Amino acid sequence: MPKKYSYITLLFWLLVAGCGATGVTFAGLYLYLNPKLPDVQSLRQVKLQTPLRIYSSDNRLIGEFGEQRRTPINYDDIPPLYIKALLSAEDAQFYDHNGVSIRGLLRATSQLLQTGQIQSGGSTITMQLARNFFLTLQQTFARKFNEILLALQIERELSKEEILTLYNNKIYFGNRAYGIQAAANVYYGKNIDQLTLPQWAMIAGLPKAPSAYNPLANPERALIRRNWILGRMLELGHIDQATWKAATAAEVTAKYHGLTPELYAPYVAEMARQDAITRFGNSAYTDGYSVYTTVNAHLQEVAQSAVINGLITYDQRHGYRGPEQQLAADAPAEQWLDTLQNIPVYGGLTPAVVSHTDEQSATLLLPDASEAQLGWDQGIADARPYLSENYRGEKPTQASDVLTPGDVIRLRHTPEGIALAQLPAAEAALVSLDPTDGAIISMAGGFDFEQSHFNRVTQATRQPGSAFKPFIYTTALEHGYTPATIINDAPIVIEDASLEGTWRPENDGGSFLGPMRMRTALYRSRNLVSIRILRALGMDTAHESLARFGFDKDALPRDLSLALGSHDVTPLDLARGYTTFANGGFAVQPYLIKRIEAVDGRIVFNATPDTVCRNCATATSSKPAEARTLEELLGGQQPSEKPNDAPPPAKRILDAQTAFIADSMLRDVIARGTGKRARVLERGDIAGKTGTTNGPRDAWFAGYNPEIVTITWLGFDSNTPLGNREYGGSAALPIWIDYMRAALADKPERPAQRPDGIITVRINPETGKRAGPQDPDAIFEIFRVDNVPELTEGNEAGNGNQRTPDVLPEELF
């Protein structure tokens, strides 16, 4: 008996000693680690990594930039049944413990004793939160003890709802998805509140092992995990038997839903991204900024479509250049398919391989492994071979003249079906501004951003040709010229060392029409008249005037070629200048960023652009147009402390009378000149100017109505010729028409508002002087009241038979 008692006593004291040693050890660890623990209160101010998002003016997503996809949500937005699924999977006693589950720790200890390794860890939701925010994933006893201490602190200082909100916004769910909202978007293409019970259970199973239980990579294991969670929900009374049975029978519907912008506007997104990086540095990718641009979603889609269609139409006029690649004709279809599926789609033109040709048709293999028939009238009959920019070969007589087995070709999808196409070799650009404040309404920097990231709207500097002439003519109007001023369209020889000696400028075709009114010279785009006007004005006068329109005075050439548009500009530069004609004489600056919001909804930037105020007599601007930086042009002026305040008024740079007369002359370009194709729009309030440079190498159309300014350009990046029969009116104007048809569709026509100080008088069209009452050829013209021409001598009638025709081909420059 005494011996047995001694054993019990020994065991008792050993147990006491062990407990004491354990207590001392834990106390020591606590005293050592506790001062080093992070402040739990920092969780309330934690900044979750959230990507940069770019939106259109009507809140459609354009782009997302950042390594982590995350959309933080509030507790009230988390579906209750999802929370039950998560707790069933991760921590059924969540609402009962104080951060640490004794049962879980005992289970983890048992696994450690049995295997010699840390297995599940017995972590509660709170402990997982502590680990994800403050600790590493390395499995050590010190980390585990820190995790326990932090969990206890978190539970003391945060509510259960706050813990669940932080957890569900922080945890990684695989495939770059952080947080449940991002997970729902990635796996199901929906928001978390739009999912079903089986889908919630699938997502709830991911935090334990995002790779092992991923429904995309391991659908079988993911299904087992999902159904186990549903079983736990049944066991815990969260769902009934019927709900469990239906949910476990549901198929796995998860599919990868990559970022799919609501609006395809990559050139816009890239400009906005660069602006955000300039403002915020690399934190722009992680701090959850939302950038709202000035771009109109509908018109952006129209702009990209107009550029693509315009390029394809131009390309078709110049012939078929042959297959994109030539694969071995006897290669197996699987090999063709391999190649085909690695060829990207550009501009909506999909690749295909010719597998067989008949007399007037061809059989094609498509990237989805299906076959299609390409008929004779689906582009084969018109595929005359490209010889040069000016010549095409003979029309084909059979399909084999154009296509052979193994050819990799492109297909265009039309309402009528598929059609033979090819990637255009040329490029084009379009930019559209609101002339009231310079907001960029739409922008297409090329055929396809994935094919070329080069944004021709802001980066391509090219000669504008005749599209530059209105600025010279407007300067002349300010210096005593009138639309009726007679100027001689006759040969001129200029000795100028900067122009390589003797310069003999010409009009298109070498023709000269003799004396003509300035209005006629502009809408007929006569080069010699423009040169004579610039020579009479002088370079200093011209440069000072052009600087008001936003052109860099120091970069302007100091020779007479300036009159023909020899100064390189971007489409955005030209658009800025044309806003003055559209808005009645004011200077506005292009800008893209309307406002920027922080992740919490605070507005951290709000654009305050100079805005046209036609009735403000003292409109001024703090900076001259030529002094604005690119950042200011893209983002407006300064952040507004009071967004609701009236914007600063734009500076008037043309008096109302000059602006009205210049606008009238530019409307005639469409009514009777080189822009006559735009009459198809059947509007009297549109105006503009064609531009074609020597070669011709660049085709432009710069046009507007009082509500929108749009510039289109078409040319080769390599600056090679477009073809002898290509002009601004044939290549660039059709793009402008397609776009403006949509842009003006729901806008009423706006007649020009005549300002005070303008008078209409009858003139003789040959002399430009006032016509007598008996002059049978008299026409009406507008003038300043202080600049009305003299009466024709002797009241003589003009000779109506000498009037030049109203319709003629586009003039170079």
mmCIF file of N, CA, C and O in Angstrom, residues 198 201-202 220-234 239 244-252:
data_model
loop_
_atom_site.group_PDB
_atom_site.id
_atom_site.type_symbol
_atom_site.label_atom_id
_atom_site.label_comp_id
_atom_site.label_asym_id
_atom_site.label_seq_id
_atom_site.Cartn_x
_atom_site.Cartn_y
_atom_site.Cartn_z
ATOM 1 N N PRO A 198 -24.746 25.862 -54.058
ATOM 2 C CA PRO A 198 -23.596 25.036 -54.441
ATOM 3 C C PRO A 198 -22.371 25.879 -54.818
ATOM 4 O O PRO A 198 -21.232 25.474 -54.547
ATOM 5 N N ALA A 201 -20.793 27.214 -51.603
ATOM 6 C CA ALA A 201 -20.058 26.140 -50.934
ATOM 7 C C ALA A 201 -18.734 25.872 -51.651
ATOM 8 O O ALA A 201 -17.716 25.582 -51.009
ATOM 9 N N MET A 202 -18.740 25.972 -52.978
ATOM 10 C CA MET A 202 -17.507 25.764 -53.745
ATOM 11 C C MET A 202 -16.479 26.829 -53.382
ATOM 12 O O MET A 202 -15.298 26.529 -53.156
ATOM 13 N N GLU A 220 -12.652 17.443 -59.724
ATOM 14 C CA GLU A 220 -13.114 16.292 -58.948
ATOM 15 C C GLU A 220 -12.908 16.527 -57.455
ATOM 16 O O GLU A 220 -13.815 16.303 -56.636
ATOM 17 N N ARG A 221 -11.698 16.982 -57.079
ATOM 18 C CA ARG A 221 -11.421 17.242 -55.669
ATOM 19 C C ARG A 221 -12.273 18.410 -55.163
ATOM 20 O O ARG A 221 -12.719 18.417 -54.018
ATOM 21 N N ALA A 222 -12.481 19.408 -56.017
ATOM 22 C CA ALA A 222 -13.304 20.554 -55.626
ATOM 23 C C ALA A 222 -14.737 20.116 -55.356
ATOM 24 O O ALA A 222 -15.383 20.615 -54.420
ATOM 25 N N LEU A 223 -15.239 19.168 -56.163
ATOM 26 C CA LEU A 223 -16.605 18.669 -55.970
ATOM 27 C C LEU A 223 -16.721 17.923 -54.642
ATOM 28 O O LEU A 223 -17.706 18.088 -53.907
ATOM 29 N N ILE A 224 -15.710 17.097 -54.334
ATOM 30 C CA ILE A 224 -15.719 16.369 -53.054
ATOM 31 C C ILE A 224 -15.722 17.355 -51.894
ATOM 32 O O ILE A 224 -16.478 17.207 -50.928
ATOM 33 N N ARG A 225 -14.871 18.366 -51.973
ATOM 34 C CA ARG A 225 -14.791 19.382 -50.921
ATOM 35 C C ARG A 225 -16.116 20.130 -50.791
ATOM 36 O O ARG A 225 -16.612 20.359 -49.685
ATOM 37 N N ARG A 226 -16.731 20.515 -51.927
ATOM 38 C CA ARG A 226 -18.008 21.218 -51.891
ATOM 39 C C ARG A 226 -19.083 20.395 -51.219
ATOM 40 O O ARG A 226 -19.820 20.882 -50.342
ATOM 41 N N ASN A 227 -19.190 19.138 -51.612
ATOM 42 C CA ASN A 227 -20.239 18.282 -51.048
ATOM 43 C C ASN A 227 -20.004 17.979 -49.568
ATOM 44 O O ASN A 227 -20.963 17.809 -48.804
ATOM 45 N N TRP A 228 -18.714 17.929 -49.157
ATOM 46 C CA TRP A 228 -18.437 17.755 -47.731
ATOM 47 C C TRP A 228 -18.941 18.961 -46.936
ATOM 48 O O TRP A 228 -19.535 18.823 -45.864
ATOM 49 N N ILE A 229 -18.723 20.154 -47.493
ATOM 50 C CA ILE A 229 -19.188 21.383 -46.829
ATOM 51 C C ILE A 229 -20.713 21.393 -46.758
ATOM 52 O O ILE A 229 -21.299 21.748 -45.724
ATOM 53 N N LEU A 230 -21.370 20.998 -47.840
ATOM 54 C CA LEU A 230 -22.834 20.934 -47.832
ATOM 55 C C LEU A 230 -23.326 19.930 -46.784
ATOM 56 O O LEU A 230 -24.339 20.159 -46.103
ATOM 57 N N GLY A 231 -22.589 18.820 -46.631
ATOM 58 C CA GLY A 231 -22.938 17.836 -45.601
ATOM 59 C C GLY A 231 -22.783 18.417 -44.205
ATOM 60 O O GLY A 231 -23.606 18.162 -43.312
ATOM 61 N N ARG A 232 -21.720 19.192 -44.003
ATOM 62 C CA ARG A 232 -21.517 19.853 -42.711
ATOM 63 C C ARG A 232 -22.642 20.844 -42.430
ATOM 64 O O ARG A 232 -23.118 20.969 -41.302
ATOM 65 N N MET A 233 -23.094 21.563 -43.465
ATOM 66 C CA MET A 233 -24.189 22.522 -43.293
ATOM 67 C C MET A 233 -25.474 21.806 -42.885
ATOM 68 O O MET A 233 -26.232 22.291 -42.039
ATOM 69 N N LEU A 234 -25.687 20.624 -43.471
ATOM 70 C CA LEU A 234 -26.862 19.817 -43.095
ATOM 71 C C LEU A 234 -26.728 19.342 -41.647
ATOM 72 O O LEU A 234 -27.677 19.432 -40.857
ATOM 73 N N ILE A 239 -29.051 23.951 -43.349
ATOM 74 C CA ILE A 239 -29.930 23.659 -44.487
ATOM 75 C C ILE A 239 -30.709 22.383 -44.179
ATOM 76 O O ILE A 239 -30.305 21.595 -43.312
ATOM 77 N N TRP A 244 -30.079 20.149 -49.210
ATOM 78 C CA TRP A 244 -28.801 19.431 -49.329
ATOM 79 C C TRP A 244 -28.799 18.515 -50.540
ATOM 80 O O TRP A 244 -27.821 18.474 -51.299
ATOM 81 N N LYS A 245 -29.882 17.804 -50.744
ATOM 82 C CA LYS A 245 -29.951 16.855 -51.858
ATOM 83 C C LYS A 245 -29.851 17.569 -53.199
ATOM 84 O O LYS A 245 -29.114 17.143 -54.098
ATOM 85 N N ALA A 246 -30.577 18.695 -53.326
ATOM 86 C CA ALA A 246 -30.537 19.451 -54.590
ATOM 87 C C ALA A 246 -29.160 20.061 -54.816
ATOM 88 O O ALA A 246 -28.642 20.077 -55.944
ATOM 89 N N ALA A 247 -28.549 20.566 -53.752
ATOM 90 C CA ALA A 247 -27.253 21.234 -53.886
ATOM 91 C C ALA A 247 -26.150 20.248 -54.244
ATOM 92 O O ALA A 247 -25.286 20.536 -55.077
ATOM 93 N N THR A 248 -26.146 19.080 -53.622
ATOM 94 C CA THR A 248 -25.098 18.092 -53.923
ATOM 95 C C THR A 248 -25.262 17.485 -55.308
ATOM 96 O O THR A 248 -24.294 16.970 -55.882
ATOM 97 N N ALA A 249 -26.472 17.562 -55.850
ATOM 98 C CA ALA A 249 -26.703 17.030 -57.201
ATOM 99 C C ALA A 249 -26.328 18.035 -58.287
ATOM 100 O O ALA A 249 -26.245 17.676 -59.467
ATOM 101 N N ALA A 250 -26.101 19.279 -57.914
ATOM 102 C CA ALA A 250 -25.797 20.324 -58.900
ATOM 103 C C ALA A 250 -24.433 20.079 -59.543
ATOM 104 O O ALA A 250 -23.487 19.622 -58.889
ATOM 105 N N GLU A 251 -24.337 20.384 -60.815
ATOM 106 C CA GLU A 251 -23.081 20.220 -61.546
ATOM 107 C C GLU A 251 -22.101 21.326 -61.171
ATOM 108 O O GLU A 251 -22.487 22.399 -60.688
ATOM 109 N N VAL A 252 -20.823 21.066 -61.424
ATOM 110 C CA VAL A 252 -19.800 22.093 -61.228
ATOM 111 C C VAL A 252 -19.877 23.063 -62.410
ATOM 112 O O VAL A 252 -19.633 22.673 -63.557
#
